[in-house]
Amino acid sequence: WHDAIYDLTPVEKIGDVWFKREDKFSPDGMHNGSKFRQLIWLFSRKSFPGVASGAVTGSPQLPMTAACAKHYGMKCVQFSGARKNMALVGEKLGAKTILVNPGYGPLLNKRAKDYAKEHGWLRIETKITVTKSDADIEAFHRVGSEQVRNLPDHMETLIIPAGSRNSAVSILYGLHR
C-alpha cells in the first residue's frame, strides 16, 4: 500500500466545477480518502508489533486503523466510547475494542497514547494527525501536498471541505511548494 500513497487521484470536471476525487484513493477497496493515505504513511514509517487508536464511536479512524493493522500484520487496540458502529467494523478486521466512559475524544486519545507507550506500539492520534515535531508534521503534510500536482493550472477557485483541516493544510502546503 505504501507505494500507492503517491499515486495522484483524478480530477474530474462536472458542469463548471472541478472535483479532486480523493474518494478514488482506496488501496484495499473498502476505505478511501486522504485520511486513509496519511494513515498508511504513518504505518509504513517504522515497524511496530501493534497499534493503539482512540476515536469517537462514529469515526472512520477505527476501521481504517484496523484495516492497516491487518495489512501490516500488527495487533490493534481501539479505544471507543461504545462498542457499536465503527468500532464493530474495526473488530471485524481483528481489532480489540476497549470501552472508555465517557467516550470523549481527548480521553480516548490519552488512553491510546498511554497504551501505545506502555507496549511500545504505534499510536494513531485522534483525527489521524501528527503533533510530535516540526519535522514529523512537515513530512506528514508533504504526502498529501503531492496531490495538487494534477490540479488544472487555470483554476481560480478552490473549495476545500474542512473537517479536521489536515487535508486543507496539506493542500495549501502543496500549493506553496
Short mmCIF file of N, CA and C in Angstrom, two decimals:
data_model
loop_
_atom_site.label_atom_id
_atom_site.label_comp_id
_atom_site.label_asym_id
_atom_site.label_seq_id
_atom_site.Cartn_x
_atom_site.Cartn_y
_atom_site.Cartn_z
N TRP A 1 0.81 -1.21 0.00
CA TRP A 1 0.00 0.00 0.00
C TRP A 1 0.85 1.26 0.00
N HIS A 2 2.04 1.20 0.61
CA HIS A 2 2.84 2.40 0.75
C HIS A 2 3.12 3.07 -0.58
N ASP A 3 3.43 2.29 -1.61
CA ASP A 3 3.71 2.89 -2.92
C ASP A 3 2.51 3.65 -3.47
N ALA A 4 1.30 3.22 -3.13
CA ALA A 4 0.09 3.85 -3.65
C ALA A 4 -0.17 5.24 -3.08
N ILE A 5 0.45 5.60 -1.96
CA ILE A 5 0.13 6.89 -1.34
C ILE A 5 0.55 8.07 -2.19
N TYR A 6 1.45 7.85 -3.14
CA TYR A 6 1.88 8.95 -4.01
C TYR A 6 1.18 8.95 -5.36
N ASP A 7 0.30 7.97 -5.60
CA ASP A 7 -0.49 7.98 -6.83
C ASP A 7 -1.43 9.17 -6.80
N LEU A 8 -1.49 9.89 -7.90
CA LEU A 8 -2.38 11.05 -7.96
C LEU A 8 -3.81 10.60 -8.18
N THR A 9 -4.71 11.12 -7.36
CA THR A 9 -6.13 10.83 -7.56
C THR A 9 -6.63 11.71 -8.70
N PRO A 10 -7.65 11.27 -9.42
CA PRO A 10 -8.10 12.03 -10.59
C PRO A 10 -8.80 13.34 -10.22
N VAL A 11 -8.80 14.23 -11.18
CA VAL A 11 -9.56 15.47 -11.11
C VAL A 11 -10.61 15.36 -12.20
N GLU A 12 -11.87 15.59 -11.85
CA GLU A 12 -12.96 15.48 -12.82
C GLU A 12 -13.74 16.78 -12.88
N LYS A 13 -14.13 17.14 -14.11
CA LYS A 13 -14.96 18.33 -14.28
C LYS A 13 -16.40 17.87 -14.49
N ILE A 14 -17.27 18.37 -13.64
CA ILE A 14 -18.70 18.08 -13.74
C ILE A 14 -19.39 19.44 -13.86
N GLY A 15 -19.96 19.69 -15.03
CA GLY A 15 -20.51 21.02 -15.29
C GLY A 15 -19.36 22.01 -15.33
N ASP A 16 -19.43 23.04 -14.54
CA ASP A 16 -18.37 24.04 -14.48
C ASP A 16 -17.48 23.88 -13.25
N VAL A 17 -17.63 22.77 -12.54
CA VAL A 17 -16.91 22.59 -11.28
C VAL A 17 -15.93 21.43 -11.41
N TRP A 18 -14.71 21.67 -10.92
CA TRP A 18 -13.69 20.64 -10.87
C TRP A 18 -13.71 19.97 -9.50
N PHE A 19 -13.58 18.65 -9.49
CA PHE A 19 -13.56 17.88 -8.25
C PHE A 19 -12.29 17.05 -8.18
N LYS A 20 -11.59 17.16 -7.06
CA LYS A 20 -10.43 16.31 -6.79
C LYS A 20 -10.99 15.07 -6.12
N ARG A 21 -10.83 13.91 -6.73
CA ARG A 21 -11.52 12.69 -6.31
C ARG A 21 -10.69 11.86 -5.34
N GLU A 22 -10.50 12.36 -4.13
CA GLU A 22 -9.79 11.61 -3.10
C GLU A 22 -10.52 10.32 -2.74
N ASP A 23 -11.82 10.28 -3.00
CA ASP A 23 -12.56 9.04 -2.75
C ASP A 23 -12.09 7.90 -3.65
N LYS A 24 -11.36 8.22 -4.69
CA LYS A 24 -10.84 7.19 -5.59
C LYS A 24 -9.55 6.55 -5.05
N PHE A 25 -8.97 7.14 -3.99
CA PHE A 25 -7.81 6.51 -3.35
C PHE A 25 -8.33 5.46 -2.39
N SER A 26 -8.17 4.18 -2.77
CA SER A 26 -8.69 3.09 -1.95
C SER A 26 -7.90 1.82 -2.20
N PRO A 27 -6.69 1.72 -1.65
CA PRO A 27 -5.86 0.54 -1.89
C PRO A 27 -6.49 -0.79 -1.47
N ASP A 28 -7.37 -0.75 -0.46
CA ASP A 28 -7.99 -2.00 -0.02
C ASP A 28 -9.38 -2.20 -0.60
N GLY A 29 -9.86 -1.23 -1.38
CA GLY A 29 -11.19 -1.34 -1.99
C GLY A 29 -12.33 -1.14 -1.01
N MET A 30 -12.01 -0.81 0.25
CA MET A 30 -13.03 -0.64 1.27
C MET A 30 -12.99 0.75 1.89
N HIS A 31 -11.80 1.21 2.20
CA HIS A 31 -11.61 2.52 2.84
C HIS A 31 -10.98 3.46 1.82
N ASN A 32 -11.24 4.76 1.98
CA ASN A 32 -10.72 5.68 0.98
C ASN A 32 -10.44 7.06 1.55
N GLY A 33 -9.83 7.88 0.73
CA GLY A 33 -9.64 9.28 1.04
C GLY A 33 -8.27 9.64 1.57
N SER A 34 -8.10 10.95 1.77
CA SER A 34 -6.80 11.47 2.18
C SER A 34 -6.42 11.02 3.59
N LYS A 35 -7.39 10.83 4.48
CA LYS A 35 -7.09 10.33 5.82
C LYS A 35 -6.49 8.92 5.74
N PHE A 36 -7.03 8.10 4.87
CA PHE A 36 -6.51 6.75 4.70
C PHE A 36 -5.08 6.81 4.15
N ARG A 37 -4.83 7.73 3.23
CA ARG A 37 -3.49 7.92 2.67
C ARG A 37 -2.50 8.27 3.80
N GLN A 38 -2.87 9.22 4.65
CA GLN A 38 -2.00 9.64 5.73
C GLN A 38 -1.78 8.49 6.73
N LEU A 39 -2.83 7.73 6.97
CA LEU A 39 -2.74 6.60 7.90
C LEU A 39 -1.74 5.55 7.39
N ILE A 40 -1.80 5.25 6.12
CA ILE A 40 -0.86 4.29 5.53
C ILE A 40 0.57 4.81 5.67
N TRP A 41 0.76 6.11 5.47
CA TRP A 41 2.08 6.70 5.63
C TRP A 41 2.58 6.51 7.07
N LEU A 42 1.71 6.76 8.04
CA LEU A 42 2.09 6.59 9.45
C LEU A 42 2.50 5.15 9.74
N PHE A 43 1.76 4.19 9.21
CA PHE A 43 2.06 2.78 9.44
C PHE A 43 3.37 2.36 8.77
N SER A 44 3.69 2.94 7.65
CA SER A 44 4.83 2.46 6.87
C SER A 44 6.16 3.08 7.29
N ARG A 45 6.14 4.00 8.22
CA ARG A 45 7.39 4.68 8.63
C ARG A 45 8.31 3.80 9.45
N LYS A 46 7.75 2.95 10.30
CA LYS A 46 8.54 2.12 11.21
C LYS A 46 7.72 0.90 11.58
N SER A 47 8.38 -0.21 11.81
CA SER A 47 7.68 -1.44 12.19
C SER A 47 7.37 -1.43 13.69
N PHE A 48 6.15 -1.78 14.02
CA PHE A 48 5.71 -1.89 15.41
C PHE A 48 4.96 -3.23 15.57
N PRO A 49 4.94 -3.79 16.79
CA PRO A 49 4.17 -5.02 16.99
C PRO A 49 2.66 -4.78 17.01
N GLY A 50 2.26 -3.54 17.30
CA GLY A 50 0.83 -3.24 17.37
C GLY A 50 0.58 -1.76 17.25
N VAL A 51 -0.72 -1.44 17.25
CA VAL A 51 -1.14 -0.05 17.13
C VAL A 51 -2.31 0.19 18.07
N ALA A 52 -2.31 1.37 18.70
CA ALA A 52 -3.42 1.78 19.55
C ALA A 52 -4.01 3.06 18.97
N SER A 53 -5.32 3.14 18.98
CA SER A 53 -6.02 4.29 18.41
C SER A 53 -7.25 4.59 19.25
N GLY A 54 -7.51 5.86 19.45
CA GLY A 54 -8.73 6.26 20.16
C GLY A 54 -9.51 7.25 19.32
N ALA A 55 -10.77 6.98 19.14
CA ALA A 55 -11.62 7.86 18.34
C ALA A 55 -13.07 7.70 18.78
N VAL A 56 -13.85 8.74 18.53
CA VAL A 56 -15.27 8.68 18.89
C VAL A 56 -15.96 7.59 18.09
N THR A 57 -17.07 7.14 18.58
CA THR A 57 -17.77 5.96 18.07
C THR A 57 -18.01 5.98 16.56
N GLY A 58 -18.38 7.12 16.00
CA GLY A 58 -18.71 7.17 14.58
C GLY A 58 -17.53 7.47 13.68
N SER A 59 -16.32 7.53 14.21
CA SER A 59 -15.16 7.90 13.42
C SER A 59 -14.70 6.78 12.50
N PRO A 60 -14.44 7.08 11.23
CA PRO A 60 -13.88 6.07 10.34
C PRO A 60 -12.44 5.72 10.68
N GLN A 61 -11.85 6.46 11.62
CA GLN A 61 -10.48 6.17 12.05
C GLN A 61 -10.38 4.75 12.61
N LEU A 62 -11.42 4.30 13.30
CA LEU A 62 -11.37 2.97 13.93
C LEU A 62 -11.24 1.85 12.89
N PRO A 63 -12.13 1.73 11.92
CA PRO A 63 -11.96 0.65 10.95
C PRO A 63 -10.77 0.85 10.01
N MET A 64 -10.42 2.11 9.70
CA MET A 64 -9.26 2.34 8.83
C MET A 64 -7.98 1.91 9.54
N THR A 65 -7.85 2.20 10.82
CA THR A 65 -6.67 1.78 11.58
C THR A 65 -6.63 0.26 11.67
N ALA A 66 -7.77 -0.36 11.92
CA ALA A 66 -7.83 -1.83 11.98
C ALA A 66 -7.44 -2.45 10.64
N ALA A 67 -7.88 -1.85 9.53
CA ALA A 67 -7.54 -2.37 8.20
C ALA A 67 -6.03 -2.28 7.96
N CYS A 68 -5.43 -1.16 8.34
CA CYS A 68 -3.98 -1.01 8.19
C CYS A 68 -3.23 -2.00 9.07
N ALA A 69 -3.69 -2.17 10.31
CA ALA A 69 -3.05 -3.12 11.21
C ALA A 69 -3.09 -4.52 10.62
N LYS A 70 -4.22 -4.89 10.09
CA LYS A 70 -4.35 -6.22 9.48
C LYS A 70 -3.40 -6.35 8.28
N HIS A 71 -3.36 -5.33 7.45
CA HIS A 71 -2.49 -5.35 6.26
C HIS A 71 -1.02 -5.47 6.65
N TYR A 72 -0.61 -4.74 7.68
CA TYR A 72 0.79 -4.74 8.10
C TYR A 72 1.10 -5.81 9.15
N GLY A 73 0.13 -6.69 9.46
CA GLY A 73 0.34 -7.80 10.38
C GLY A 73 0.58 -7.38 11.82
N MET A 74 -0.14 -6.35 12.25
CA MET A 74 0.03 -5.81 13.60
C MET A 74 -1.22 -6.06 14.43
N LYS A 75 -1.02 -6.15 15.75
CA LYS A 75 -2.15 -6.18 16.67
C LYS A 75 -2.77 -4.78 16.69
N CYS A 76 -4.05 -4.72 17.04
CA CYS A 76 -4.74 -3.43 17.05
C CYS A 76 -5.68 -3.35 18.25
N VAL A 77 -5.52 -2.28 19.02
CA VAL A 77 -6.43 -1.99 20.12
C VAL A 77 -7.02 -0.62 19.85
N GLN A 78 -8.34 -0.55 19.90
CA GLN A 78 -9.02 0.73 19.67
C GLN A 78 -9.82 1.10 20.92
N PHE A 79 -9.73 2.37 21.28
CA PHE A 79 -10.44 2.90 22.44
C PHE A 79 -11.64 3.66 21.91
N SER A 80 -12.82 3.29 22.42
CA SER A 80 -14.07 3.89 21.93
C SER A 80 -15.03 4.06 23.10
N GLY A 81 -15.99 4.96 22.92
CA GLY A 81 -16.99 5.18 23.95
C GLY A 81 -18.12 4.17 23.90
N ALA A 82 -18.22 3.44 22.81
CA ALA A 82 -19.29 2.44 22.68
C ALA A 82 -18.83 1.34 21.73
N ARG A 83 -19.33 0.17 21.95
CA ARG A 83 -18.99 -0.97 21.09
C ARG A 83 -20.06 -1.13 20.02
N LYS A 84 -20.10 -0.15 19.13
CA LYS A 84 -21.06 -0.20 18.03
C LYS A 84 -20.50 0.56 16.85
N ASN A 85 -21.26 0.65 15.80
CA ASN A 85 -20.89 1.40 14.60
C ASN A 85 -19.48 1.08 14.13
N MET A 86 -18.62 2.09 14.08
CA MET A 86 -17.28 1.93 13.51
C MET A 86 -16.40 1.01 14.35
N ALA A 87 -16.60 0.99 15.66
CA ALA A 87 -15.81 0.09 16.50
C ALA A 87 -16.06 -1.36 16.09
N LEU A 88 -17.29 -1.71 15.80
CA LEU A 88 -17.61 -3.08 15.38
C LEU A 88 -16.98 -3.41 14.03
N VAL A 89 -16.92 -2.44 13.14
CA VAL A 89 -16.27 -2.66 11.84
C VAL A 89 -14.79 -2.96 12.08
N GLY A 90 -14.17 -2.20 12.98
CA GLY A 90 -12.78 -2.46 13.32
C GLY A 90 -12.57 -3.84 13.92
N GLU A 91 -13.51 -4.28 14.75
CA GLU A 91 -13.42 -5.61 15.35
C GLU A 91 -13.50 -6.70 14.28
N LYS A 92 -14.32 -6.49 13.28
CA LYS A 92 -14.42 -7.47 12.18
C LYS A 92 -13.10 -7.61 11.43
N LEU A 93 -12.25 -6.56 11.53
CA LEU A 93 -10.94 -6.59 10.89
C LEU A 93 -9.84 -7.03 11.86
N GLY A 94 -10.23 -7.47 13.07
CA GLY A 94 -9.28 -8.03 14.02
C GLY A 94 -8.91 -7.14 15.18
N ALA A 95 -9.47 -5.96 15.27
CA ALA A 95 -9.14 -5.05 16.38
C ALA A 95 -9.86 -5.47 17.66
N LYS A 96 -9.24 -5.14 18.77
CA LYS A 96 -9.86 -5.31 20.08
C LYS A 96 -10.34 -3.93 20.53
N THR A 97 -11.56 -3.84 21.01
CA THR A 97 -12.10 -2.58 21.49
C THR A 97 -12.07 -2.53 23.01
N ILE A 98 -11.55 -1.43 23.54
CA ILE A 98 -11.60 -1.17 24.97
C ILE A 98 -12.53 0.01 25.16
N LEU A 99 -13.59 -0.22 25.92
CA LEU A 99 -14.58 0.83 26.14
C LEU A 99 -14.09 1.82 27.18
N VAL A 100 -14.34 3.10 26.91
CA VAL A 100 -13.95 4.19 27.80
C VAL A 100 -15.18 5.04 28.06
N ASN A 101 -15.43 5.33 29.32
CA ASN A 101 -16.58 6.15 29.68
C ASN A 101 -16.10 7.30 30.56
N PRO A 102 -16.33 8.54 30.19
CA PRO A 102 -17.08 8.97 29.00
C PRO A 102 -16.22 8.84 27.75
N GLY A 103 -16.86 8.65 26.62
CA GLY A 103 -16.17 8.42 25.36
C GLY A 103 -15.85 9.69 24.60
N TYR A 104 -15.23 10.65 25.28
CA TYR A 104 -14.85 11.91 24.64
C TYR A 104 -13.49 11.76 23.96
N GLY A 105 -13.33 12.42 22.83
CA GLY A 105 -12.11 12.34 22.04
C GLY A 105 -10.81 12.49 22.81
N PRO A 106 -10.65 13.56 23.62
CA PRO A 106 -9.38 13.73 24.33
C PRO A 106 -9.05 12.57 25.28
N LEU A 107 -10.06 12.02 25.95
CA LEU A 107 -9.83 10.90 26.86
C LEU A 107 -9.48 9.64 26.08
N LEU A 108 -10.16 9.40 24.97
CA LEU A 108 -9.87 8.24 24.13
C LEU A 108 -8.44 8.33 23.60
N ASN A 109 -8.05 9.52 23.16
CA ASN A 109 -6.71 9.75 22.64
C ASN A 109 -5.66 9.50 23.72
N LYS A 110 -5.91 9.97 24.94
CA LYS A 110 -4.97 9.77 26.04
C LYS A 110 -4.82 8.29 26.37
N ARG A 111 -5.92 7.59 26.41
CA ARG A 111 -5.86 6.14 26.70
C ARG A 111 -5.03 5.41 25.64
N ALA A 112 -5.25 5.77 24.37
CA ALA A 112 -4.48 5.15 23.29
C ALA A 112 -3.00 5.51 23.41
N LYS A 113 -2.71 6.76 23.76
CA LYS A 113 -1.32 7.20 23.92
C LYS A 113 -0.63 6.43 25.04
N ASP A 114 -1.29 6.32 26.17
CA ASP A 114 -0.72 5.59 27.31
C ASP A 114 -0.50 4.11 26.98
N TYR A 115 -1.48 3.50 26.33
CA TYR A 115 -1.39 2.09 25.97
C TYR A 115 -0.24 1.85 25.00
N ALA A 116 -0.14 2.70 23.98
CA ALA A 116 0.92 2.56 22.98
C ALA A 116 2.30 2.72 23.63
N LYS A 117 2.42 3.69 24.50
CA LYS A 117 3.71 3.93 25.17
C LYS A 117 4.09 2.73 26.04
N GLU A 118 3.13 2.19 26.79
CA GLU A 118 3.37 1.06 27.68
C GLU A 118 3.81 -0.19 26.90
N HIS A 119 3.25 -0.37 25.70
CA HIS A 119 3.53 -1.59 24.93
C HIS A 119 4.55 -1.40 23.81
N GLY A 120 5.04 -0.19 23.60
CA GLY A 120 5.98 0.07 22.51
C GLY A 120 5.32 -0.01 21.14
N TRP A 121 4.07 0.40 21.09
CA TRP A 121 3.28 0.34 19.87
C TRP A 121 3.19 1.71 19.19
N LEU A 122 2.78 1.66 17.96
CA LEU A 122 2.41 2.87 17.22
C LEU A 122 1.11 3.41 17.80
N ARG A 123 1.01 4.71 17.91
CA ARG A 123 -0.26 5.31 18.33
C ARG A 123 -0.76 6.20 17.21
N ILE A 124 -2.02 6.04 16.86
CA ILE A 124 -2.65 6.91 15.88
C ILE A 124 -3.43 7.96 16.66
N GLU A 125 -3.02 9.20 16.49
CA GLU A 125 -3.69 10.29 17.20
C GLU A 125 -5.11 10.48 16.67
N THR A 126 -5.97 10.98 17.54
CA THR A 126 -7.33 11.30 17.12
C THR A 126 -7.28 12.23 15.92
N LYS A 127 -8.14 11.98 14.97
CA LYS A 127 -8.25 12.71 13.70
C LYS A 127 -7.09 12.40 12.75
N ILE A 128 -6.35 11.33 13.02
CA ILE A 128 -5.23 10.89 12.19
C ILE A 128 -4.35 12.09 11.85
N THR A 129 -3.64 12.54 12.84
CA THR A 129 -2.77 13.70 12.67
C THR A 129 -1.42 13.44 13.33
N VAL A 130 -0.54 14.40 13.27
CA VAL A 130 0.79 14.31 13.87
C VAL A 130 1.05 15.61 14.61
N THR A 131 1.52 15.50 15.86
CA THR A 131 1.81 16.71 16.64
C THR A 131 3.18 16.66 17.31
N LYS A 132 4.01 15.69 16.97
CA LYS A 132 5.27 15.48 17.71
C LYS A 132 6.33 16.56 17.46
N SER A 133 6.79 16.70 16.25
CA SER A 133 7.88 17.63 15.96
C SER A 133 7.61 18.34 14.64
N ASP A 134 8.29 19.43 14.42
CA ASP A 134 8.12 20.16 13.16
C ASP A 134 8.47 19.28 11.97
N ALA A 135 9.53 18.47 12.10
CA ALA A 135 9.93 17.59 11.00
C ALA A 135 8.86 16.54 10.71
N ASP A 136 8.28 15.96 11.76
CA ASP A 136 7.21 14.97 11.55
C ASP A 136 5.98 15.62 10.92
N ILE A 137 5.64 16.80 11.37
CA ILE A 137 4.47 17.49 10.84
C ILE A 137 4.68 17.82 9.36
N GLU A 138 5.87 18.30 9.02
CA GLU A 138 6.16 18.62 7.63
C GLU A 138 6.11 17.37 6.76
N ALA A 139 6.73 16.29 7.21
CA ALA A 139 6.73 15.04 6.44
C ALA A 139 5.31 14.50 6.26
N PHE A 140 4.50 14.60 7.30
CA PHE A 140 3.10 14.16 7.26
C PHE A 140 2.33 14.92 6.17
N HIS A 141 2.49 16.24 6.15
CA HIS A 141 1.75 17.04 5.18
C HIS A 141 2.37 17.00 3.78
N ARG A 142 3.62 16.65 3.68
CA ARG A 142 4.26 16.54 2.36
C ARG A 142 3.57 15.45 1.54
N VAL A 143 3.16 14.35 2.19
CA VAL A 143 2.48 13.26 1.48
C VAL A 143 1.23 13.78 0.79
N GLY A 144 0.37 14.46 1.53
CA GLY A 144 -0.86 14.99 0.94
C GLY A 144 -0.62 16.14 -0.02
N SER A 145 0.48 16.87 0.19
CA SER A 145 0.76 18.02 -0.66
C SER A 145 1.03 17.63 -2.11
N GLU A 146 1.46 16.40 -2.32
CA GLU A 146 1.72 15.92 -3.68
C GLU A 146 0.46 15.91 -4.54
N GLN A 147 -0.70 15.81 -3.90
CA GLN A 147 -1.96 15.68 -4.63
C GLN A 147 -2.35 16.93 -5.44
N VAL A 148 -1.68 18.05 -5.23
CA VAL A 148 -2.02 19.25 -6.00
C VAL A 148 -1.36 19.25 -7.38
N ARG A 149 -0.45 18.31 -7.62
CA ARG A 149 0.31 18.32 -8.88
C ARG A 149 -0.56 18.18 -10.12
N ASN A 150 -1.73 17.57 -10.01
CA ASN A 150 -2.55 17.42 -11.21
C ASN A 150 -3.78 18.33 -11.21
N LEU A 151 -3.78 19.36 -10.38
CA LEU A 151 -4.86 20.35 -10.46
C LEU A 151 -4.65 21.20 -11.71
N PRO A 152 -5.71 21.50 -12.45
CA PRO A 152 -5.56 22.33 -13.66
C PRO A 152 -4.98 23.71 -13.32
N ASP A 153 -4.03 24.17 -14.13
CA ASP A 153 -3.38 25.46 -13.89
C ASP A 153 -4.34 26.63 -13.97
N HIS A 154 -5.39 26.49 -14.75
CA HIS A 154 -6.31 27.62 -14.95
C HIS A 154 -7.38 27.76 -13.85
N MET A 155 -7.33 26.91 -12.85
CA MET A 155 -8.30 27.01 -11.76
C MET A 155 -8.09 28.32 -11.00
N GLU A 156 -9.18 28.99 -10.70
CA GLU A 156 -9.11 30.24 -9.96
C GLU A 156 -9.71 30.13 -8.56
N THR A 157 -10.61 29.17 -8.37
CA THR A 157 -11.27 29.00 -7.08
C THR A 157 -11.08 27.56 -6.63
N LEU A 158 -10.72 27.43 -5.37
CA LEU A 158 -10.54 26.11 -4.78
C LEU A 158 -11.37 26.05 -3.51
N ILE A 159 -12.27 25.08 -3.43
CA ILE A 159 -13.10 24.89 -2.25
C ILE A 159 -12.60 23.62 -1.56
N ILE A 160 -12.24 23.75 -0.29
CA ILE A 160 -11.68 22.63 0.45
C ILE A 160 -12.58 22.33 1.64
N PRO A 161 -13.25 21.17 1.65
CA PRO A 161 -14.01 20.80 2.85
C PRO A 161 -13.03 20.68 4.02
N ALA A 162 -13.44 21.14 5.18
CA ALA A 162 -12.52 21.17 6.31
C ALA A 162 -13.12 20.51 7.54
N GLY A 163 -12.82 19.23 7.72
CA GLY A 163 -13.21 18.54 8.94
C GLY A 163 -12.15 18.77 9.99
N SER A 164 -11.11 17.92 9.98
CA SER A 164 -10.00 18.10 10.91
C SER A 164 -9.02 19.14 10.39
N ARG A 165 -9.15 19.52 9.17
CA ARG A 165 -8.33 20.51 8.49
C ARG A 165 -6.94 20.02 8.10
N ASN A 166 -6.65 18.74 8.30
CA ASN A 166 -5.36 18.20 7.86
C ASN A 166 -5.23 18.24 6.34
N SER A 167 -6.28 17.85 5.63
CA SER A 167 -6.23 17.87 4.17
C SER A 167 -6.05 19.29 3.66
N ALA A 168 -6.73 20.25 4.29
CA ALA A 168 -6.59 21.65 3.87
C ALA A 168 -5.15 22.12 4.05
N VAL A 169 -4.54 21.78 5.17
CA VAL A 169 -3.14 22.16 5.39
C VAL A 169 -2.24 21.53 4.34
N SER A 170 -2.45 20.25 4.05
CA SER A 170 -1.64 19.56 3.04
C SER A 170 -1.81 20.20 1.66
N ILE A 171 -3.03 20.55 1.31
CA ILE A 171 -3.28 21.18 0.00
C ILE A 171 -2.60 22.54 -0.06
N LEU A 172 -2.77 23.33 0.96
CA LEU A 172 -2.14 24.66 0.97
C LEU A 172 -0.62 24.54 0.95
N TYR A 173 -0.07 23.56 1.64
CA TYR A 173 1.37 23.34 1.61
C TYR A 173 1.81 22.96 0.20
N GLY A 174 1.03 22.09 -0.45
CA GLY A 174 1.37 21.70 -1.82
C GLY A 174 1.32 22.88 -2.77
N LEU A 175 0.33 23.75 -2.64
CA LEU A 175 0.26 24.93 -3.50
C LEU A 175 1.45 25.86 -3.23
N HIS A 176 1.85 25.97 -1.98
CA HIS A 176 3.02 26.78 -1.63
C HIS A 176 4.29 26.20 -2.25
N ARG A 177 4.44 24.88 -2.17
CA ARG A 177 5.63 24.21 -2.69
C ARG A 177 5.69 24.36 -4.19
#
